[in-house]
PDB file of C-alpha atoms in Angstrom:
ATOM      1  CA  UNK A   1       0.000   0.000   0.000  1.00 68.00           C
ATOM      2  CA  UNK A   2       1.002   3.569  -0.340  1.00 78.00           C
ATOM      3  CA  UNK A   3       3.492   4.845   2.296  1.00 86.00           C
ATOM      4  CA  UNK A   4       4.468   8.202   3.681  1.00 91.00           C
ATOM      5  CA  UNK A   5       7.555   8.950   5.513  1.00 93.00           C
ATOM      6  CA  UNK A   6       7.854  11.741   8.239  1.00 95.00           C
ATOM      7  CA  UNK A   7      10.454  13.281   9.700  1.00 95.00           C
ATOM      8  CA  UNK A   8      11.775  13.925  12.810  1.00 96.00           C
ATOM      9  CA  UNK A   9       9.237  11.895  14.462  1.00 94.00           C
ATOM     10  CA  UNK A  10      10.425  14.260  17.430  1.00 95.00           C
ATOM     11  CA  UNK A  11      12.258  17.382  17.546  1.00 96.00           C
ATOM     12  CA  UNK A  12      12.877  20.002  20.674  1.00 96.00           C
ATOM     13  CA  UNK A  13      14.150  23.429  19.728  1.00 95.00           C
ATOM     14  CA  UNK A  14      15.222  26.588  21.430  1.00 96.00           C
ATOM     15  CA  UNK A  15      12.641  29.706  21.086  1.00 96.00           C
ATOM     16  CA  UNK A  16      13.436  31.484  18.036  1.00 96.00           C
ATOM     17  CA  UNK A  17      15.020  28.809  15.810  1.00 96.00           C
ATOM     18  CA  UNK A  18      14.009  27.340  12.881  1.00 97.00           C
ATOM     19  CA  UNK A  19      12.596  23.282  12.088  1.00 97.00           C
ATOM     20  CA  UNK A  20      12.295  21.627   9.313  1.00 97.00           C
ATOM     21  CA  UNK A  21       9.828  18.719   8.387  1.00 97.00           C
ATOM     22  CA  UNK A  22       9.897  16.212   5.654  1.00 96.00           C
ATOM     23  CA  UNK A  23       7.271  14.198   4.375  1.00 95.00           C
ATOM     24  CA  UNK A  24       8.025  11.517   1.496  1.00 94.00           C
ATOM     25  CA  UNK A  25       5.598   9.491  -0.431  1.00 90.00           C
ATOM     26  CA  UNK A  26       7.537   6.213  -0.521  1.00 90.00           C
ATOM     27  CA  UNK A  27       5.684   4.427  -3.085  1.00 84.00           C
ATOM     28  CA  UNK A  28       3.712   6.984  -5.302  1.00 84.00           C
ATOM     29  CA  UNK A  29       3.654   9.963  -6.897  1.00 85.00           C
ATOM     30  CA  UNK A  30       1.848  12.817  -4.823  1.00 84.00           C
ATOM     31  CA  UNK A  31       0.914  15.350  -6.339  1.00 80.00           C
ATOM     32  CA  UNK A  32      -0.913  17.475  -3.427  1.00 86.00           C
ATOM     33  CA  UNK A  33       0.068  17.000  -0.164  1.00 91.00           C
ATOM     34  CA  UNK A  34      -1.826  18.406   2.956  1.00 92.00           C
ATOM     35  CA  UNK A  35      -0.299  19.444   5.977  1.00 95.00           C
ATOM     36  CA  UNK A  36      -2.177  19.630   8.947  1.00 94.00           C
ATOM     37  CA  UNK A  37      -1.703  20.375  12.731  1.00 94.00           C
ATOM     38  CA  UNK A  38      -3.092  19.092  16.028  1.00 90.00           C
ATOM     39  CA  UNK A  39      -3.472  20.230  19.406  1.00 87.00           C
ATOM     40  CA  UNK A  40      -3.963  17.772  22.600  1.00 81.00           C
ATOM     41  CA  UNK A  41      -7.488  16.151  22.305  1.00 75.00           C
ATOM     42  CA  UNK A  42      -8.533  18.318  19.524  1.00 80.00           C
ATOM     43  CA  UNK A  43      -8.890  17.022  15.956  1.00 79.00           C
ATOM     44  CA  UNK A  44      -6.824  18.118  12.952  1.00 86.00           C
ATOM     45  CA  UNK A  45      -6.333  21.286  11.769  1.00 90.00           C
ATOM     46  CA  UNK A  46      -5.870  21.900   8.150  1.00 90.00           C
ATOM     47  CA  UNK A  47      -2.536  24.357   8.158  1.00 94.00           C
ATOM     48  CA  UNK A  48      -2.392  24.278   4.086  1.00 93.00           C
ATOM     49  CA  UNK A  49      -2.206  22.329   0.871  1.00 91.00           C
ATOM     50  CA  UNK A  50       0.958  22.204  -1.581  1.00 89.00           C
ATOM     51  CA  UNK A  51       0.916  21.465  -4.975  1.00 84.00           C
ATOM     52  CA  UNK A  52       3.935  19.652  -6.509  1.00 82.00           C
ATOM     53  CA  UNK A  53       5.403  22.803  -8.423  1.00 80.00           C
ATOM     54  CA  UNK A  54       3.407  25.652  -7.172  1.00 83.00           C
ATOM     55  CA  UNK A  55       2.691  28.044  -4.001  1.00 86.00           C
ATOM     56  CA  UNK A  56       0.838  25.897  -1.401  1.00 91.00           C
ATOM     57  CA  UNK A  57      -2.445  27.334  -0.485  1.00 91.00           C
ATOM     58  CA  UNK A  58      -2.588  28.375   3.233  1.00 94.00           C
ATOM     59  CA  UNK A  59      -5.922  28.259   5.437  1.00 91.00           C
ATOM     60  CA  UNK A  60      -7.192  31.024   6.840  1.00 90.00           C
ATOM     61  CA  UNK A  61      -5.132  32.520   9.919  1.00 92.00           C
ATOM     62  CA  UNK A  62      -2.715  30.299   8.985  1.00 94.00           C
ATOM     63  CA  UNK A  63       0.704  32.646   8.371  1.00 93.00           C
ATOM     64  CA  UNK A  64       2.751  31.861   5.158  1.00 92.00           C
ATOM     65  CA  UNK A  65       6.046  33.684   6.090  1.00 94.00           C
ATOM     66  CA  UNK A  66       6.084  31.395   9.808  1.00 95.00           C
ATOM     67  CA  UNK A  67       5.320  28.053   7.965  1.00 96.00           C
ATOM     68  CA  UNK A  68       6.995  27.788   5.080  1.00 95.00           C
ATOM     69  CA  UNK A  69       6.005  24.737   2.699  1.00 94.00           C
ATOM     70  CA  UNK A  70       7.804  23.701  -0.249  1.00 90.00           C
ATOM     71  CA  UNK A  71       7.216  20.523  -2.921  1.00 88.00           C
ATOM     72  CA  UNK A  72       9.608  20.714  -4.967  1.00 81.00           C
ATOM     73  CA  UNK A  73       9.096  17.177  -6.749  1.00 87.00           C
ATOM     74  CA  UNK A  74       6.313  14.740  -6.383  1.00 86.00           C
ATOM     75  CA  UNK A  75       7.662  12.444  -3.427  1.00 90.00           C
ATOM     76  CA  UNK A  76       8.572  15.438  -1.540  1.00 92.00           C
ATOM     77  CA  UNK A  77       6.919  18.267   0.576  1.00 93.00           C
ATOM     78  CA  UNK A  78       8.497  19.842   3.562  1.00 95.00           C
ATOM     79  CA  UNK A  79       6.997  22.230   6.143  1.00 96.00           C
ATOM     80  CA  UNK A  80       9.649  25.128   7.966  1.00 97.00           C
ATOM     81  CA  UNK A  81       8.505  26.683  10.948  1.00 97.00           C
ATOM     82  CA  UNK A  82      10.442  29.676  11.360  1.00 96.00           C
ATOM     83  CA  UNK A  83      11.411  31.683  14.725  1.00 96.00           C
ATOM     84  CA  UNK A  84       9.611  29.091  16.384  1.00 96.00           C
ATOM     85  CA  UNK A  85       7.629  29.889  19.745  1.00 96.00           C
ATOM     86  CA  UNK A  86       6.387  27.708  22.467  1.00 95.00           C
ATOM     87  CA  UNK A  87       2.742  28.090  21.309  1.00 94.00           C
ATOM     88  CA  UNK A  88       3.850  26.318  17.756  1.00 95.00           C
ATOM     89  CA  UNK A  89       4.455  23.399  20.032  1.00 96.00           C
ATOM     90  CA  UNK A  90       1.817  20.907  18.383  1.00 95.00           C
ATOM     91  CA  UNK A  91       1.877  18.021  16.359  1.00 94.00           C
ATOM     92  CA  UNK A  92       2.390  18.309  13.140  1.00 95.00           C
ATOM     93  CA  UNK A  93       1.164  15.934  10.727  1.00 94.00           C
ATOM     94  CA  UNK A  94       1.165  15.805   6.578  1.00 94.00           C
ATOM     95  CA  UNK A  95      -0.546  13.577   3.996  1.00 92.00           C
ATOM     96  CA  UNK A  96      -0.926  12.935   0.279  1.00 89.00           C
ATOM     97  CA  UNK A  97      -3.152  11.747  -2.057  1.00 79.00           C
ATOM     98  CA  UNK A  98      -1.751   9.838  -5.170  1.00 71.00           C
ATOM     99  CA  UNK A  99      -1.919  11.640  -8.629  1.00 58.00           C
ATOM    100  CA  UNK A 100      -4.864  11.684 -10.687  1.00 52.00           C
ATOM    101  CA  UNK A 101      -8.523  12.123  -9.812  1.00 44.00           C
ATOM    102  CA  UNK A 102     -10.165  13.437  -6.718  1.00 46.00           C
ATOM    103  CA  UNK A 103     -13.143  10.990  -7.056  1.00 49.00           C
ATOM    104  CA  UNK A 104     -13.852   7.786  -5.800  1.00 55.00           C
ATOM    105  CA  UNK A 105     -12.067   6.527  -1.960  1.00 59.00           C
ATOM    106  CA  UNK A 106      -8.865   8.644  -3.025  1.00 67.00           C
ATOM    107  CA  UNK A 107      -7.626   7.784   0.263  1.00 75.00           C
ATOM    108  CA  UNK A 108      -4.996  10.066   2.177  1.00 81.00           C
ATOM    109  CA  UNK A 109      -2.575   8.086   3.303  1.00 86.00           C
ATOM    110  CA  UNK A 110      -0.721   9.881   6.573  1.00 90.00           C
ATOM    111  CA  UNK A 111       3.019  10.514   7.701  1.00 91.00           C
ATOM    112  CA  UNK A 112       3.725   9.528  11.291  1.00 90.00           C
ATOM    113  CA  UNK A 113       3.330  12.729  12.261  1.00 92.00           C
ATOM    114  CA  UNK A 114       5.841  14.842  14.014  1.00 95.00           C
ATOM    115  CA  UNK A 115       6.147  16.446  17.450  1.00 95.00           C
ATOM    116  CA  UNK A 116       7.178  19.659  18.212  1.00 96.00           C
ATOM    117  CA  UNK A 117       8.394  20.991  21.244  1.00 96.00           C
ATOM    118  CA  UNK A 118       9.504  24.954  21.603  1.00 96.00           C
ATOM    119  CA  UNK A 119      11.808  25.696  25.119  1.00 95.00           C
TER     120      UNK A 119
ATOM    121  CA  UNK B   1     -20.847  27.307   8.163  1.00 75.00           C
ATOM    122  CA  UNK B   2     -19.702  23.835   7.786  1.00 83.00           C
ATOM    123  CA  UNK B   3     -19.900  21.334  10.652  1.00 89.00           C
ATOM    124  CA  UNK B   4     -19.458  17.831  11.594  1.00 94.00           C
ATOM    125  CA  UNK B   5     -20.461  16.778  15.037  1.00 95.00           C
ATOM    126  CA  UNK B   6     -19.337  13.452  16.884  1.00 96.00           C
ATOM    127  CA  UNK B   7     -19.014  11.934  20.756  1.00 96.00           C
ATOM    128  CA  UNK B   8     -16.217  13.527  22.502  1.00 94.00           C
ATOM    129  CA  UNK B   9     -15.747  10.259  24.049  1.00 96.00           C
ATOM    130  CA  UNK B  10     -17.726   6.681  24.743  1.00 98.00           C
ATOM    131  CA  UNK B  11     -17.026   3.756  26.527  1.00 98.00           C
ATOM    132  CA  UNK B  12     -17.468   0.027  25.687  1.00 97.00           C
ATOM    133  CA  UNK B  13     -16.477  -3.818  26.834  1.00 97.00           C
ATOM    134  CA  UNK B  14     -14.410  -6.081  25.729  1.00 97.00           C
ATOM    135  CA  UNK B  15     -15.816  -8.402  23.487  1.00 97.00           C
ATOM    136  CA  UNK B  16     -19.054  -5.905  22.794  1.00 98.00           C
ATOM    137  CA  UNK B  17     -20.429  -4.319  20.195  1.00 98.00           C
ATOM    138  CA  UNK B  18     -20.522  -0.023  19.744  1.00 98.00           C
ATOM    139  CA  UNK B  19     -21.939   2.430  17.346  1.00 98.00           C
ATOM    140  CA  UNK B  20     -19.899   6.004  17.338  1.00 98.00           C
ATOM    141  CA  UNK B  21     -22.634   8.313  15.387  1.00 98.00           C
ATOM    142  CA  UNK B  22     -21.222  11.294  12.968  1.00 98.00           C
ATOM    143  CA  UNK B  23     -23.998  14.138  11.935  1.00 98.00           C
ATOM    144  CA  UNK B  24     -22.488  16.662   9.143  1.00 97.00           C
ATOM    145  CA  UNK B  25     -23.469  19.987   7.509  1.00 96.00           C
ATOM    146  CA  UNK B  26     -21.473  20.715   4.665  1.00 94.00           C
ATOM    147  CA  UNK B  27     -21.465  23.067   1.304  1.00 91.00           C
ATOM    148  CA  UNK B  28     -22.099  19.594  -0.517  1.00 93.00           C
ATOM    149  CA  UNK B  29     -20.943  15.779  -0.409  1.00 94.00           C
ATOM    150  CA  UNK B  30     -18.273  14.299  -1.983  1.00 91.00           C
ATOM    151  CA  UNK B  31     -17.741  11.162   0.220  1.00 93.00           C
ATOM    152  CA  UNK B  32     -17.689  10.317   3.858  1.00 95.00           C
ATOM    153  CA  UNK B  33     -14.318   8.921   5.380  1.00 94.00           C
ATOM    154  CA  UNK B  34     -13.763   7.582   9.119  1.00 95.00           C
ATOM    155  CA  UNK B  35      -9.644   7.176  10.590  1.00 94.00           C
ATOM    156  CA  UNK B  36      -8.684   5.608  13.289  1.00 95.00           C
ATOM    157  CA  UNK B  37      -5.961   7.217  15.659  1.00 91.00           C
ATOM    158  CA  UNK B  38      -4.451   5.832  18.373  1.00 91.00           C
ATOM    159  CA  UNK B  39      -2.264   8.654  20.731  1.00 85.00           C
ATOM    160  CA  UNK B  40       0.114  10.022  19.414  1.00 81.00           C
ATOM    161  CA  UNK B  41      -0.169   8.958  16.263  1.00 85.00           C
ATOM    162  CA  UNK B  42      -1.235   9.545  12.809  1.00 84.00           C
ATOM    163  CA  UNK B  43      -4.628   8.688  11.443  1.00 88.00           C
ATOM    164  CA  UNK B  44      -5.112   5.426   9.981  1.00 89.00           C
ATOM    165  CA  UNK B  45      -8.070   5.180   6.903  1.00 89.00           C
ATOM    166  CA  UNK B  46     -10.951   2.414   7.601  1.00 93.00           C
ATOM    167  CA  UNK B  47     -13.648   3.540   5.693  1.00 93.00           C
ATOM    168  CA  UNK B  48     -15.208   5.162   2.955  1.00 92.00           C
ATOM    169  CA  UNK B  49     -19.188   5.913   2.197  1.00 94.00           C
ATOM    170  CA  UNK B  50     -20.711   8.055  -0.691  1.00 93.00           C
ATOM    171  CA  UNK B  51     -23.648   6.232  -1.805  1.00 94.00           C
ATOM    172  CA  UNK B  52     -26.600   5.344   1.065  1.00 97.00           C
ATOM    173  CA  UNK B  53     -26.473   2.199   3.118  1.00 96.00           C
ATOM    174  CA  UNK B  54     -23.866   0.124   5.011  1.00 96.00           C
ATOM    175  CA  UNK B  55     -20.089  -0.980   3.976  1.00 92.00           C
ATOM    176  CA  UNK B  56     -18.707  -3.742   5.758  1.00 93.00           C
ATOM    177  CA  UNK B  57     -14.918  -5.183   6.227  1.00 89.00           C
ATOM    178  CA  UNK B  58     -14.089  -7.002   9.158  1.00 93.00           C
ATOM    179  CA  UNK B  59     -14.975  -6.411  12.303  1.00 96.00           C
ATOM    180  CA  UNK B  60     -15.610  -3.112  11.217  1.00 96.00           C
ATOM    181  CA  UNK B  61     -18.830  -1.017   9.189  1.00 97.00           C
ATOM    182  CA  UNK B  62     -19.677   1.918   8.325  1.00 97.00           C
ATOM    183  CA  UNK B  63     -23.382   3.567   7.730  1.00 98.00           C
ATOM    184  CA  UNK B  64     -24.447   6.471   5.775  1.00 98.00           C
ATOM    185  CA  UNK B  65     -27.543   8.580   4.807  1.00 98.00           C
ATOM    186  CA  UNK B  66     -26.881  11.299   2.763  1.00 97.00           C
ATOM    187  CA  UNK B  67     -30.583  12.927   3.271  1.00 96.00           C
ATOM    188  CA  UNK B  68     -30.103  12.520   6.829  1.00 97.00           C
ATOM    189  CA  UNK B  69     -26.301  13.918   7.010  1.00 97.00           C
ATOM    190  CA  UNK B  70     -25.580  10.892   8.774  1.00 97.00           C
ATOM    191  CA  UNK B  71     -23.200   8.098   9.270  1.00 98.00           C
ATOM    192  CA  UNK B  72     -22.312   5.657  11.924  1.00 98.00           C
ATOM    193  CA  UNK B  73     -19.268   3.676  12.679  1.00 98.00           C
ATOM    194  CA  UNK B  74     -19.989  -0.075  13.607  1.00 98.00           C
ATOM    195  CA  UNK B  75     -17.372  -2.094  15.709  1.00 98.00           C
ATOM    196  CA  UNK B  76     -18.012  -5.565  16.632  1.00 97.00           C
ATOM    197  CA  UNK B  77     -15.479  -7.958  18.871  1.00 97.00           C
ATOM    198  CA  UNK B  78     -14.168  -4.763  20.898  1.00 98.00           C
ATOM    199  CA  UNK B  79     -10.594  -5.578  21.725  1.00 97.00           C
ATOM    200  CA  UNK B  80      -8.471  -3.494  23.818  1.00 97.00           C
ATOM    201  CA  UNK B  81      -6.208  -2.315  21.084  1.00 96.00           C
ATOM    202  CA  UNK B  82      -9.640  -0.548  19.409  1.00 97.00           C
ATOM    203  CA  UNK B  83      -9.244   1.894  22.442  1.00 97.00           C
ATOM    204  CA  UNK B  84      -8.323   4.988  20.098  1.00 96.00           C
ATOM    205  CA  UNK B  85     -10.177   8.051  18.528  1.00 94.00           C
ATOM    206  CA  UNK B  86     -12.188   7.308  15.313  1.00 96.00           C
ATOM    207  CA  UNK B  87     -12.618  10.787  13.160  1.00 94.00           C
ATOM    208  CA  UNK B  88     -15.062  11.496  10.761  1.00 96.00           C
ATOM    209  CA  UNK B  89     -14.641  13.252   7.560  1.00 94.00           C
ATOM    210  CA  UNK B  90     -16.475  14.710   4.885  1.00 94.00           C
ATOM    211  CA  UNK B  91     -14.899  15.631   1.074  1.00 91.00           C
ATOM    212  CA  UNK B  92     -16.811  19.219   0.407  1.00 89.00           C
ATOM    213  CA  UNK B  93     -18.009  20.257  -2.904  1.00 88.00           C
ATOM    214  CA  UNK B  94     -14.411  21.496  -3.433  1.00 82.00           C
ATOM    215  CA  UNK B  95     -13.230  18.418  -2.509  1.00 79.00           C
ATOM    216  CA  UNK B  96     -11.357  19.576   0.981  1.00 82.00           C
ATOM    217  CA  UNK B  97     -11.560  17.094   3.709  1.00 86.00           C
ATOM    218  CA  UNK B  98     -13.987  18.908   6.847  1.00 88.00           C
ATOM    219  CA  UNK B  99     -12.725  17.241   9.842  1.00 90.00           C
ATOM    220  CA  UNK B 100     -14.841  15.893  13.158  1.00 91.00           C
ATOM    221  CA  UNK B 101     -12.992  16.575  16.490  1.00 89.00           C
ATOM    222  CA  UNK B 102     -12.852  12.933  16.715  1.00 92.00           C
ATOM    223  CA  UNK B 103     -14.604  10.624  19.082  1.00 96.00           C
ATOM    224  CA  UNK B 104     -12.023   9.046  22.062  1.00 95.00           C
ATOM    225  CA  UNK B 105     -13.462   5.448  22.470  1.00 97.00           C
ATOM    226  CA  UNK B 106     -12.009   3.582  25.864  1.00 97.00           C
ATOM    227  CA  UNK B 107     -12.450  -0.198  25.943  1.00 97.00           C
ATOM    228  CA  UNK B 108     -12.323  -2.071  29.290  1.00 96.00           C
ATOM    229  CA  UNK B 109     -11.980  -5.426  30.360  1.00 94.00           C
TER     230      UNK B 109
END
């Protein structure tokens, strides 16, 4: 079955830095990959979607210039939070959908997720 | 404004049989999804539903009425490692994925 690799699985950064996320589709070609976020006992949070190629498309009161997404080919996406704070402390989480259609059980198929911790 | 309501949490035993309900109001229907994620995890997919009626696999099955913005989640055989959140989702018109908070199921001996 389709596979996507996250990573770190883990990562604890000083205030102010700078992390980087990867997320890989092992397997298959991904053309959009999502990339969402989740709080303690909430449920996921849609952060934005990237388009192998192309500027991803952030949600609303999501901000652009603090997570910075990139897909530069169609097996890789990665997410940048910059000048990290405590509050970005979350879990962070990405997916992708294969290329072609939208219709049918066009399953997302999730990383591992990966979680953050700002000192 | 669209919304998709489930359980915050329910409670079962071993060996019996629950039902974790999903209601949804979305800008149109494009397919009804439910994950499965245990803590600290990622979501795992276990079923999909766009046409009326029930979809089986497993211990597992899944309901939905599209009139009724409705779907239900069937387990049968609770075992312990089923203790996890199950989260419903709908694919929009635009086909974006609107996301339930997710319904914490414990399982107990």
């Amino acid at each position: 079955g389709a596979v996507v690799s996250q990573h770190p699985s883990r990562v604890i950064c000083k205030s102010g830095t700078s992390v980087k996320i990867e997320c890989r589709s092992l397997d298959f070609q991904a053309t959009t990959m999502f990339w969402y976020r989740q709080f303690p006992k909430q449920s996921l949070m849609l952060m934005a979607t990237s388009n192998e190629g192309s500027k991803a498309t952030y949600e609303q009161g999501v901000e652009k210039d603090k997570f910075l997404i990139n897909h530069a080919s169609l097996t890789l996406s990665t997410l940048t939070v910059t000048s990290a704070h405590p509050e970005d402390s979350s879990f962070y989480i990405c997916s992708a959908s294969q290329a072609g259609s939208y219709s049918g059980a066009n399953v997302l198929t999730f990383g591992a997720g990966s979680r953050l911790t700002v000192l | 404004g669209q919304n998709i309501d489930q359980p915050t949490e329910m409670t079962a035993t071993e060996g019996a049989i629950v039902q974790i309900n999903c209601t949804y109001q979305t800008s149109g229907f494009n397919g009804l999804f439910w994950y499965q994620q245990h803590a600290g995890e990622a979501p795992t997919f276990l079923s999909y539903n766009v046409l009326d009626g029930l979809e089986e696999k497993g211990r597992f099955s899944s309901f939905l009425s599209r009139s009724k913005g409705y779907s239900y989640l069937l387990l049968k055989e609770l075992q312990m490692k089923d203790s996890a959140s199950y989260l419903c989702a709908v694919r929009d018109s635009n086909y974006q994925l609107i996301w339930g908070a997710g319904t914490k199921l414990i399982i107990k001996p």
